[in-house]
PDB file of C-alpha atoms in Angstrom:
ATOM      1  CA  UNK K1213      17.759  21.742  52.625  1.00 37.00           C
ATOM      2  CA  UNK K1214      16.984  19.249  49.179  1.00 46.00           C
ATOM      3  CA  UNK K1215      17.110  20.446  45.375  1.00 50.00           C
ATOM      4  CA  UNK K1216      15.521  18.061  43.210  1.00 56.00           C
ATOM      5  CA  UNK K1217      14.050  19.548  41.185  1.00 74.00           C
ATOM      6  CA  UNK K1218       9.897  19.526  40.052  1.00 85.00           C
ATOM      7  CA  UNK K1219      10.879  17.874  36.994  1.00 88.00           C
ATOM      8  CA  UNK K1220      13.274  15.180  38.137  1.00 87.00           C
ATOM      9  CA  UNK K1221      10.909  14.008  40.320  1.00 88.00           C
ATOM     10  CA  UNK K1222       7.520  14.022  38.004  1.00 92.00           C
ATOM     11  CA  UNK K1223      10.667  12.269  35.154  1.00 92.00           C
ATOM     12  CA  UNK K1224      11.611   9.869  38.237  1.00 91.00           C
ATOM     13  CA  UNK K1225       7.926   9.325  39.242  1.00 93.00           C
ATOM     14  CA  UNK K1226       6.864   8.590  35.554  1.00 95.00           C
ATOM     15  CA  UNK K1227       9.735   5.865  35.231  1.00 94.00           C
ATOM     16  CA  UNK K1228       9.180   4.404  38.406  1.00 94.00           C
ATOM     17  CA  UNK K1229       5.260   4.033  37.182  1.00 96.00           C
ATOM     18  CA  UNK K1230       6.729   1.828  33.548  1.00 96.00           C
ATOM     19  CA  UNK K1231       8.422   0.075  35.390  1.00 95.00           C
ATOM     20  CA  UNK K1232       6.037  -0.407  37.658  1.00 95.00           C
ATOM     21  CA  UNK K1233       3.238  -1.571  34.509  1.00 96.00           C
ATOM     22  CA  UNK K1234       6.448  -3.438  32.411  1.00 95.00           C
ATOM     23  CA  UNK K1235       8.738  -4.726  34.775  1.00 95.00           C
ATOM     24  CA  UNK K1236       9.283  -7.576  32.057  1.00 95.00           C
ATOM     25  CA  UNK K1237       9.894  -5.059  29.412  1.00 95.00           C
ATOM     26  CA  UNK K1238      11.472  -2.133  30.865  1.00 95.00           C
ATOM     27  CA  UNK K1239      14.982  -1.480  30.724  1.00 95.00           C
ATOM     28  CA  UNK K1240      16.815   1.626  32.848  1.00 93.00           C
ATOM     29  CA  UNK K1241      20.058   2.439  30.550  1.00 92.00           C
ATOM     30  CA  UNK K1242      23.249   2.811  31.195  1.00 88.00           C
ATOM     31  CA  UNK K1243      23.359  -1.024  32.303  1.00 83.00           C
ATOM     32  CA  UNK K1244      23.432  -0.818  35.890  1.00 79.00           C
ATOM     33  CA  UNK K1245      21.826   2.769  36.073  1.00 81.00           C
ATOM     34  CA  UNK K1246      18.986   1.915  39.156  1.00 85.00           C
ATOM     35  CA  UNK K1247      16.168   4.749  39.623  1.00 84.00           C
ATOM     36  CA  UNK K1248      17.130   4.949  43.818  1.00 85.00           C
ATOM     37  CA  UNK K1249      20.540   5.633  42.402  1.00 83.00           C
ATOM     38  CA  UNK K1250      19.270   8.505  40.038  1.00 81.00           C
ATOM     39  CA  UNK K1251      16.687   9.607  42.447  1.00 79.00           C
ATOM     40  CA  UNK K1252      19.734  10.079  45.403  1.00 76.00           C
ATOM     41  CA  UNK K1253      21.816  11.466  43.293  1.00 70.00           C
ATOM     42  CA  UNK K1254      19.246  14.478  42.934  1.00 69.00           C
ATOM     43  CA  UNK K1255      18.696  14.689  45.661  1.00 65.00           C
ATOM     44  CA  UNK K1256      21.947  15.837  47.070  1.00 56.00           C
ATOM     45  CA  UNK K1257      23.175  18.624  48.704  1.00 58.00           C
ATOM     46  CA  UNK K1258      25.951  21.210  48.059  1.00 59.00           C
ATOM     47  CA  UNK K1259      27.700  19.532  51.782  1.00 61.00           C
ATOM     48  CA  UNK K1260      27.153  16.689  50.444  1.00 60.00           C
ATOM     49  CA  UNK K1261      29.891  14.016  50.533  1.00 59.00           C
ATOM     50  CA  UNK K1262      28.735  13.008  47.276  1.00 53.00           C
ATOM     51  CA  UNK K1263      28.474  15.891  45.337  1.00 53.00           C
ATOM     52  CA  UNK K1264      25.686  19.136  44.268  1.00 51.00           C
ATOM     53  CA  UNK K1265      22.985  16.926  43.084  1.00 54.00           C
ATOM     54  CA  UNK K1266      23.002  16.598  39.825  1.00 62.00           C
ATOM     55  CA  UNK K1267      20.128  16.699  37.090  1.00 66.00           C
ATOM     56  CA  UNK K1268      20.839  15.065  33.778  1.00 74.00           C
ATOM     57  CA  UNK K1269      18.653  13.281  30.775  1.00 84.00           C
ATOM     58  CA  UNK K1270      17.248  10.052  31.478  1.00 91.00           C
ATOM     59  CA  UNK K1271      16.464   6.883  29.395  1.00 94.00           C
ATOM     60  CA  UNK K1272      15.310   3.584  28.894  1.00 96.00           C
ATOM     61  CA  UNK K1273      14.350   0.867  27.509  1.00 96.00           C
ATOM     62  CA  UNK K1274      10.667  -0.873  26.086  1.00 96.00           C
ATOM     63  CA  UNK K1275      10.367  -4.296  23.973  1.00 96.00           C
ATOM     64  CA  UNK K1276       7.016  -4.394  23.466  1.00 95.00           C
ATOM     65  CA  UNK K1277       5.490  -7.269  21.506  1.00 93.00           C
ATOM     66  CA  UNK K1278       3.366  -6.953  18.960  1.00 90.00           C
ATOM     67  CA  UNK K1279      -0.277  -8.401  17.910  1.00 82.00           C
ATOM     68  CA  UNK K1280       1.621  -9.410  14.588  1.00 77.00           C
ATOM     69  CA  UNK K1281       2.583 -13.712  13.744  1.00 77.00           C
ATOM     70  CA  UNK K1282       6.053 -14.844  14.507  1.00 80.00           C
ATOM     71  CA  UNK K1283       6.176 -12.897  17.267  1.00 84.00           C
ATOM     72  CA  UNK K1284       7.926  -9.767  17.340  1.00 89.00           C
ATOM     73  CA  UNK K1285       8.887  -6.803  18.840  1.00 93.00           C
ATOM     74  CA  UNK K1286       9.399  -3.061  19.231  1.00 95.00           C
ATOM     75  CA  UNK K1287      12.107  -1.380  21.064  1.00 97.00           C
ATOM     76  CA  UNK K1288      11.624   1.698  22.104  1.00 97.00           C
ATOM     77  CA  UNK K1289      14.628   3.450  23.641  1.00 97.00           C
ATOM     78  CA  UNK K1290      13.417   7.478  24.886  1.00 97.00           C
ATOM     79  CA  UNK K1291      14.560  10.028  26.695  1.00 96.00           C
ATOM     80  CA  UNK K1292      13.547  12.756  29.073  1.00 95.00           C
ATOM     81  CA  UNK K1293      15.439  16.038  28.388  1.00 94.00           C
ATOM     82  CA  UNK K1294      15.804  17.523  31.887  1.00 90.00           C
ATOM     83  CA  UNK K1295      13.029  20.345  30.561  1.00 92.00           C
ATOM     84  CA  UNK K1296      10.556  16.845  30.917  1.00 95.00           C
ATOM     85  CA  UNK K1297       8.200  17.330  31.144  1.00 95.00           C
ATOM     86  CA  UNK K1298       7.502  21.060  31.817  1.00 94.00           C
ATOM     87  CA  UNK K1299       9.862  22.358  28.405  1.00 94.00           C
ATOM     88  CA  UNK K1300      10.939  20.465  27.012  1.00 95.00           C
ATOM     89  CA  UNK K1301       9.622  16.756  25.225  1.00 95.00           C
ATOM     90  CA  UNK K1302      10.342  13.696  25.041  1.00 96.00           C
ATOM     91  CA  UNK K1303      12.615  11.294  22.059  1.00 96.00           C
ATOM     92  CA  UNK K1304      11.988   8.656  20.991  1.00 96.00           C
ATOM     93  CA  UNK K1305      13.624   6.129  18.551  1.00 96.00           C
ATOM     94  CA  UNK K1306      12.324   2.782  17.129  1.00 96.00           C
ATOM     95  CA  UNK K1307      13.542  -0.606  16.587  1.00 95.00           C
ATOM     96  CA  UNK K1308      11.872  -3.423  15.067  1.00 94.00           C
ATOM     97  CA  UNK K1309      13.596  -5.983  12.331  1.00 92.00           C
ATOM     98  CA  UNK K1310      10.949  -7.612  10.719  1.00 89.00           C
ATOM     99  CA  UNK K1311      11.151  -3.690   9.434  1.00 91.00           C
ATOM    100  CA  UNK K1312      12.986  -2.278   6.096  1.00 91.00           C
ATOM    101  CA  UNK K1313      15.345   0.983   6.820  1.00 93.00           C
ATOM    102  CA  UNK K1314      12.824   2.927   5.564  1.00 93.00           C
ATOM    103  CA  UNK K1315       9.768   1.405   6.989  1.00 93.00           C
ATOM    104  CA  UNK K1316      11.544   2.065  10.119  1.00 94.00           C
ATOM    105  CA  UNK K1317      11.993   6.313   8.380  1.00 95.00           C
ATOM    106  CA  UNK K1318       8.089   6.190   7.798  1.00 95.00           C
ATOM    107  CA  UNK K1319       8.071   4.802  11.597  1.00 95.00           C
ATOM    108  CA  UNK K1320      10.095   7.264  12.834  1.00 95.00           C
ATOM    109  CA  UNK K1321       8.483  10.250  11.701  1.00 96.00           C
ATOM    110  CA  UNK K1322       5.040   8.906  12.495  1.00 96.00           C
ATOM    111  CA  UNK K1323       6.024   8.789  16.673  1.00 96.00           C
ATOM    112  CA  UNK K1324       7.890  12.348  15.855  1.00 96.00           C
ATOM    113  CA  UNK K1325       4.678  13.084  14.708  1.00 96.00           C
ATOM    114  CA  UNK K1326       2.539  11.844  18.002  1.00 96.00           C
ATOM    115  CA  UNK K1327       5.626  13.224  20.884  1.00 96.00           C
ATOM    116  CA  UNK K1328       5.548  16.863  18.184  1.00 94.00           C
ATOM    117  CA  UNK K1329       1.343  16.111  19.313  1.00 92.00           C
ATOM    118  CA  UNK K1330       1.392  15.976  22.838  1.00 90.00           C
ATOM    119  CA  UNK K1331       0.816  18.516  25.576  1.00 91.00           C
ATOM    120  CA  UNK K1332       3.963  20.500  27.362  1.00 93.00           C
ATOM    121  CA  UNK K1333       3.461  19.882  31.274  1.00 93.00           C
ATOM    122  CA  UNK K1334       2.146  16.227  31.143  1.00 93.00           C
ATOM    123  CA  UNK K1335       3.611  13.209  30.973  1.00 95.00           C
ATOM    124  CA  UNK K1336       3.866  11.341  28.100  1.00 95.00           C
ATOM    125  CA  UNK K1337       5.473   8.263  28.108  1.00 96.00           C
ATOM    126  CA  UNK K1338       2.718   5.339  28.335  1.00 96.00           C
ATOM    127  CA  UNK K1339       0.790   7.036  25.665  1.00 96.00           C
ATOM    128  CA  UNK K1340       3.554   7.632  23.536  1.00 96.00           C
ATOM    129  CA  UNK K1341       4.243   3.332  23.631  1.00 96.00           C
ATOM    130  CA  UNK K1342       0.657   2.895  23.332  1.00 95.00           C
ATOM    131  CA  UNK K1343       0.635   5.011  19.734  1.00 95.00           C
ATOM    132  CA  UNK K1344       4.188   3.789  19.148  1.00 96.00           C
ATOM    133  CA  UNK K1345       3.175   0.185  19.440  1.00 94.00           C
ATOM    134  CA  UNK K1346      -0.712   1.614  17.245  1.00 94.00           C
ATOM    135  CA  UNK K1347       1.747   2.343  14.748  1.00 94.00           C
ATOM    136  CA  UNK K1348       4.310  -0.281  14.515  1.00 94.00           C
ATOM    137  CA  UNK K1349       1.608  -2.844  14.938  1.00 93.00           C
ATOM    138  CA  UNK K1350      -0.209  -1.345  11.287  1.00 92.00           C
ATOM    139  CA  UNK K1351       3.860  -0.653   9.194  1.00 92.00           C
ATOM    140  CA  UNK K1352       4.135  -4.232  10.271  1.00 91.00           C
ATOM    141  CA  UNK K1353       1.826  -5.948   8.749  1.00 91.00           C
ATOM    142  CA  UNK K1354       1.614  -3.935   5.051  1.00 90.00           C
ATOM    143  CA  UNK K1355       5.353  -5.413   5.544  1.00 88.00           C
ATOM    144  CA  UNK K1356       3.972  -8.344   6.119  1.00 88.00           C
ATOM    145  CA  UNK K1357       1.013  -8.452   3.251  1.00 90.00           C
ATOM    146  CA  UNK K1358       3.527  -6.769   0.977  1.00 89.00           C
ATOM    147  CA  UNK K1359       5.748  -9.485   1.304  1.00 88.00           C
ATOM    148  CA  UNK K1360       3.298 -12.047   1.030  1.00 90.00           C
ATOM    149  CA  UNK K1361       2.516 -10.707  -3.090  1.00 91.00           C
ATOM    150  CA  UNK K1362       6.089 -10.852  -3.285  1.00 91.00           C
ATOM    151  CA  UNK K1363       6.043 -13.882  -2.680  1.00 90.00           C
ATOM    152  CA  UNK K1364       3.339 -14.957  -4.533  1.00 89.00           C
ATOM    153  CA  UNK K1365       4.537 -13.091  -7.326  1.00 87.00           C
ATOM    154  CA  UNK K1366       7.857 -14.805  -7.469  1.00 87.00           C
ATOM    155  CA  UNK K1367       5.598 -17.992  -7.187  1.00 84.00           C
ATOM    156  CA  UNK K1368       3.116 -17.663  -9.979  1.00 77.00           C
ATOM    157  CA  UNK K1369       6.449 -16.145 -11.970  1.00 76.00           C
ATOM    158  CA  UNK K1370       8.157 -19.261 -11.319  1.00 76.00           C
ATOM    159  CA  UNK K1371       5.099 -21.337 -11.654  1.00 71.00           C
ATOM    160  CA  UNK K1372       4.774 -19.453 -15.874  1.00 66.00           C
ATOM    161  CA  UNK K1373       8.060 -20.508 -16.203  1.00 70.00           C
ATOM    162  CA  UNK K1374       7.953 -24.186 -15.124  1.00 77.00           C
ATOM    163  CA  UNK K1375       4.212 -25.096 -16.850  1.00 84.00           C
ATOM    164  CA  UNK K1376       3.674 -25.972 -20.030  1.00 91.00           C
ATOM    165  CA  UNK K1377       3.079 -22.453 -23.190  1.00 94.00           C
ATOM    166  CA  UNK K1378       0.454 -24.053 -26.127  1.00 95.00           C
ATOM    167  CA  UNK K1379      -1.322 -22.040 -28.442  1.00 97.00           C
ATOM    168  CA  UNK K1380      -4.709 -23.449 -28.622  1.00 97.00           C
ATOM    169  CA  UNK K1381      -7.169 -22.587 -31.620  1.00 97.00           C
ATOM    170  CA  UNK K1382     -11.202 -23.890 -29.958  1.00 97.00           C
ATOM    171  CA  UNK K1383     -14.011 -24.780 -32.700  1.00 96.00           C
ATOM    172  CA  UNK K1384     -16.975 -23.340 -31.607  1.00 94.00           C
ATOM    173  CA  UNK K1385     -20.841 -23.970 -32.938  1.00 92.00           C
ATOM    174  CA  UNK K1386     -21.075 -20.357 -33.479  1.00 92.00           C
ATOM    175  CA  UNK K1387     -20.330 -16.983 -31.683  1.00 93.00           C
ATOM    176  CA  UNK K1388     -22.371 -14.980 -31.453  1.00 92.00           C
ATOM    177  CA  UNK K1389     -21.475 -10.752 -30.896  1.00 87.00           C
ATOM    178  CA  UNK K1390     -22.378  -8.626 -28.803  1.00 79.00           C
ATOM    179  CA  UNK K1391     -24.537  -7.934 -25.349  1.00 75.00           C
ATOM    180  CA  UNK K1392     -28.312  -9.035 -26.056  1.00 78.00           C
ATOM    181  CA  UNK K1393     -25.953 -12.776 -26.462  1.00 86.00           C
ATOM    182  CA  UNK K1394     -24.780 -13.280 -23.049  1.00 89.00           C
ATOM    183  CA  UNK K1395     -22.760 -16.692 -23.318  1.00 91.00           C
ATOM    184  CA  UNK K1396     -21.144 -15.239 -25.684  1.00 91.00           C
ATOM    185  CA  UNK K1397     -20.189 -12.419 -23.772  1.00 90.00           C
ATOM    186  CA  UNK K1398     -19.086 -15.053 -20.288  1.00 91.00           C
ATOM    187  CA  UNK K1399     -17.171 -16.928 -23.285  1.00 92.00           C
ATOM    188  CA  UNK K1400     -15.042 -13.293 -23.636  1.00 91.00           C
ATOM    189  CA  UNK K1401     -14.956 -12.291 -19.862  1.00 91.00           C
ATOM    190  CA  UNK K1402     -13.516 -15.512 -18.672  1.00 92.00           C
ATOM    191  CA  UNK K1403     -11.150 -15.061 -21.374  1.00 94.00           C
ATOM    192  CA  UNK K1404     -10.517 -11.877 -20.281  1.00 92.00           C
ATOM    193  CA  UNK K1405      -9.792 -12.605 -16.564  1.00 92.00           C
ATOM    194  CA  UNK K1406      -7.221 -14.002 -17.450  1.00 93.00           C
ATOM    195  CA  UNK K1407      -3.603 -13.535 -19.074  1.00 90.00           C
ATOM    196  CA  UNK K1408      -3.874 -15.850 -22.478  1.00 96.00           C
ATOM    197  CA  UNK K1409      -3.913 -14.138 -25.602  1.00 96.00           C
ATOM    198  CA  UNK K1410      -5.008 -14.796 -28.684  1.00 96.00           C
ATOM    199  CA  UNK K1411      -8.569 -14.192 -31.275  1.00 96.00           C
ATOM    200  CA  UNK K1412     -11.845 -14.163 -31.374  1.00 96.00           C
ATOM    201  CA  UNK K1413     -14.001 -15.339 -34.717  1.00 97.00           C
ATOM    202  CA  UNK K1414     -16.855 -15.036 -34.726  1.00 96.00           C
ATOM    203  CA  UNK K1415     -19.326 -16.436 -36.706  1.00 95.00           C
ATOM    204  CA  UNK K1416     -20.714 -19.511 -38.250  1.00 94.00           C
ATOM    205  CA  UNK K1417     -18.563 -21.259 -36.675  1.00 95.00           C
ATOM    206  CA  UNK K1418     -17.050 -19.599 -33.995  1.00 95.00           C
ATOM    207  CA  UNK K1419     -12.671 -19.952 -32.976  1.00 97.00           C
ATOM    208  CA  UNK K1420     -10.720 -18.923 -30.515  1.00 97.00           C
ATOM    209  CA  UNK K1421      -7.711 -18.706 -30.877  1.00 97.00           C
ATOM    210  CA  UNK K1422      -5.556 -18.670 -27.095  1.00 97.00           C
ATOM    211  CA  UNK K1423      -2.267 -18.599 -25.994  1.00 97.00           C
ATOM    212  CA  UNK K1424       0.049 -19.068 -23.352  1.00 94.00           C
ATOM    213  CA  UNK K1425       0.297 -21.552 -19.763  1.00 92.00           C
ATOM    214  CA  UNK K1426      -1.373 -24.715 -20.666  1.00 93.00           C
ATOM    215  CA  UNK K1427      -2.958 -24.761 -17.201  1.00 92.00           C
ATOM    216  CA  UNK K1428      -4.807 -20.722 -18.278  1.00 93.00           C
ATOM    217  CA  UNK K1429      -6.772 -22.921 -21.275  1.00 96.00           C
ATOM    218  CA  UNK K1430      -7.603 -26.081 -19.748  1.00 95.00           C
ATOM    219  CA  UNK K1431      -9.513 -23.191 -16.832  1.00 94.00           C
ATOM    220  CA  UNK K1432     -10.785 -21.014 -19.558  1.00 95.00           C
ATOM    221  CA  UNK K1433     -11.814 -24.520 -21.441  1.00 95.00           C
ATOM    222  CA  UNK K1434     -13.891 -25.315 -18.531  1.00 93.00           C
ATOM    223  CA  UNK K1435     -15.003 -22.104 -17.595  1.00 92.00           C
ATOM    224  CA  UNK K1436     -16.591 -21.129 -20.970  1.00 91.00           C
ATOM    225  CA  UNK K1437     -18.000 -25.016 -21.200  1.00 90.00           C
ATOM    226  CA  UNK K1438     -19.980 -23.783 -17.845  1.00 90.00           C
ATOM    227  CA  UNK K1439     -20.987 -20.183 -19.297  1.00 87.00           C
ATOM    228  CA  UNK K1440     -23.097 -23.630 -21.586  1.00 88.00           C
ATOM    229  CA  UNK K1441     -20.603 -22.592 -25.348  1.00 89.00           C
ATOM    230  CA  UNK K1442     -18.518 -25.713 -25.586  1.00 89.00           C
ATOM    231  CA  UNK K1443     -15.100 -25.595 -27.455  1.00 94.00           C
ATOM    232  CA  UNK K1444     -13.958 -27.919 -28.569  1.00 95.00           C
ATOM    233  CA  UNK K1445     -10.102 -28.126 -29.318  1.00 95.00           C
ATOM    234  CA  UNK K1446      -8.443 -28.337 -32.590  1.00 95.00           C
ATOM    235  CA  UNK K1447      -5.726 -27.744 -33.008  1.00 96.00           C
ATOM    236  CA  UNK K1448      -2.517 -27.421 -30.818  1.00 95.00           C
ATOM    237  CA  UNK K1449       1.020 -26.559 -31.175  1.00 95.00           C
ATOM    238  CA  UNK K1450       3.720 -25.781 -28.613  1.00 95.00           C
ATOM    239  CA  UNK K1451       4.936 -22.892 -27.411  1.00 94.00           C
ATOM    240  CA  UNK K1452       8.643 -23.626 -26.428  1.00 93.00           C
ATOM    241  CA  UNK K1453       9.888 -19.719 -25.336  1.00 92.00           C
ATOM    242  CA  UNK K1454       6.705 -19.224 -23.776  1.00 90.00           C
ATOM    243  CA  UNK K1455       6.073 -15.777 -23.677  1.00 90.00           C
ATOM    244  CA  UNK K1456       8.763 -14.708 -26.460  1.00 93.00           C
ATOM    245  CA  UNK K1457       6.658 -17.200 -29.041  1.00 94.00           C
ATOM    246  CA  UNK K1458       3.517 -15.500 -28.924  1.00 94.00           C
ATOM    247  CA  UNK K1459       1.644 -13.875 -31.956  1.00 93.00           C
ATOM    248  CA  UNK K1460      -0.656 -12.088 -30.273  1.00 95.00           C
ATOM    249  CA  UNK K1461       0.083  -9.156 -27.584  1.00 93.00           C
ATOM    250  CA  UNK K1462      -3.472  -8.615 -25.989  1.00 95.00           C
ATOM    251  CA  UNK K1463      -7.100 -10.942 -26.908  1.00 95.00           C
ATOM    252  CA  UNK K1464      -8.699  -9.153 -30.196  1.00 95.00           C
ATOM    253  CA  UNK K1465     -12.014 -10.242 -31.539  1.00 94.00           C
ATOM    254  CA  UNK K1466     -12.293 -10.222 -35.742  1.00 95.00           C
ATOM    255  CA  UNK K1467     -16.614  -9.776 -36.346  1.00 95.00           C
ATOM    256  CA  UNK K1468     -18.247 -11.966 -38.554  1.00 95.00           C
ATOM    257  CA  UNK K1469     -19.427 -11.584 -42.056  1.00 95.00           C
ATOM    258  CA  UNK K1470     -22.392  -9.184 -42.863  1.00 94.00           C
ATOM    259  CA  UNK K1471     -24.358 -13.109 -43.602  1.00 93.00           C
ATOM    260  CA  UNK K1472     -22.896 -13.651 -40.288  1.00 93.00           C
ATOM    261  CA  UNK K1473     -20.490 -16.397 -41.820  1.00 95.00           C
ATOM    262  CA  UNK K1474     -17.271 -17.156 -39.873  1.00 95.00           C
ATOM    263  CA  UNK K1475     -14.038 -14.615 -41.545  1.00 96.00           C
ATOM    264  CA  UNK K1476     -12.577 -17.244 -43.379  1.00 95.00           C
ATOM    265  CA  UNK K1477     -10.481 -15.446 -45.249  1.00 95.00           C
ATOM    266  CA  UNK K1478      -8.694 -13.529 -42.210  1.00 96.00           C
ATOM    267  CA  UNK K1479      -8.191 -17.004 -40.269  1.00 96.00           C
ATOM    268  CA  UNK K1480      -6.774 -17.929 -43.302  1.00 95.00           C
ATOM    269  CA  UNK K1481      -4.583 -15.713 -43.268  1.00 95.00           C
ATOM    270  CA  UNK K1482      -3.545 -15.416 -39.771  1.00 95.00           C
ATOM    271  CA  UNK K1483      -3.280 -19.087 -40.093  1.00 95.00           C
ATOM    272  CA  UNK K1484      -0.410 -18.836 -42.895  1.00 95.00           C
ATOM    273  CA  UNK K1485       2.093 -16.847 -40.790  1.00 93.00           C
ATOM    274  CA  UNK K1486       1.712 -19.353 -38.452  1.00 93.00           C
ATOM    275  CA  UNK K1487       2.326 -22.510 -40.448  1.00 93.00           C
ATOM    276  CA  UNK K1488      -1.023 -23.598 -40.466  1.00 94.00           C
ATOM    277  CA  UNK K1489      -2.628 -22.895 -43.418  1.00 92.00           C
ATOM    278  CA  UNK K1490      -2.962 -26.546 -43.791  1.00 93.00           C
ATOM    279  CA  UNK K1491      -5.282 -27.211 -41.382  1.00 94.00           C
ATOM    280  CA  UNK K1492      -7.530 -24.253 -42.041  1.00 95.00           C
ATOM    281  CA  UNK K1493     -10.865 -27.299 -43.259  1.00 94.00           C
ATOM    282  CA  UNK K1494      -9.340 -29.594 -39.894  1.00 94.00           C
ATOM    283  CA  UNK K1495     -10.245 -26.419 -37.588  1.00 95.00           C
ATOM    284  CA  UNK K1496     -13.016 -24.678 -38.803  1.00 95.00           C
ATOM    285  CA  UNK K1497     -14.635 -28.559 -39.311  1.00 89.00           C
ATOM    286  CA  UNK K1498     -14.873 -29.098 -42.847  1.00 84.00           C
ATOM    287  CA  UNK K1499     -12.941 -31.250 -43.767  1.00 70.00           C
ATOM    288  CA  UNK K1500     -14.080 -32.682 -47.117  1.00 53.00           C
ATOM    289  CA  UNK K1501     -15.076 -28.874 -48.436  1.00 47.00           C
ATOM    290  CA  UNK K1502     -13.952 -28.580 -51.525  1.00 48.00           C
ATOM    291  CA  UNK K1503     -10.986 -26.772 -53.109  1.00 42.00           C
TER     292      UNK K1503
END
């Protein structure tokens, strides 16, 4: 007479099927355990010399490769309790070296939700393994993207610290304010797309003052020229302390005079603050201006 219960038989049949599908990835726990020995222990009769039938939770690992670069694996540790699958749900633990503790906790919650949503009475290992693999792949992709973004930000910070910083005053024959003036609007957009600060003085002539990394300033000049506005650098100052030497918090605009001329008084006051008042005539292109 056999005392083998139906749940025990279904558990053993299920893990036997899992091992057949994942022969290299499957590992029964503890080390040295075998399905054959478990099946024999579960079917012993009361008068068996080895003792009566013993039914224990079953535990095993699946080590599944993720679709990631570089290669990474997800280790799933399954526990099938004695009431599984008819009255109890399986439990599963996740391990993935590429994920942080917080990311692993989020993965565990996602997998637990999959388990709790699975109908009792059904074998769930393969479905839960597939769902866990999908969640882990998405988590690794998100982690890799976050790491790449952090590395890029760190590299950009290092680049900004290493690159030379300057303040440059550009001269232009005229800058007319208003959306109808497309070239000027493109110059503003090109400046807004950078991390430069400065000022745009509208009028005839027009002056654009920018400060920040020199390579970004050079690219802005190229973009402005591409829009059809040739900017001529008239004065450049070094900023040895980089951010700390900024004069402008953002890009501000200074309107032209009612007659459409450059607001020389405002520009002169700005230059005076920078110790460049003697460069006014040179910057606005009227070196021979009297007075």
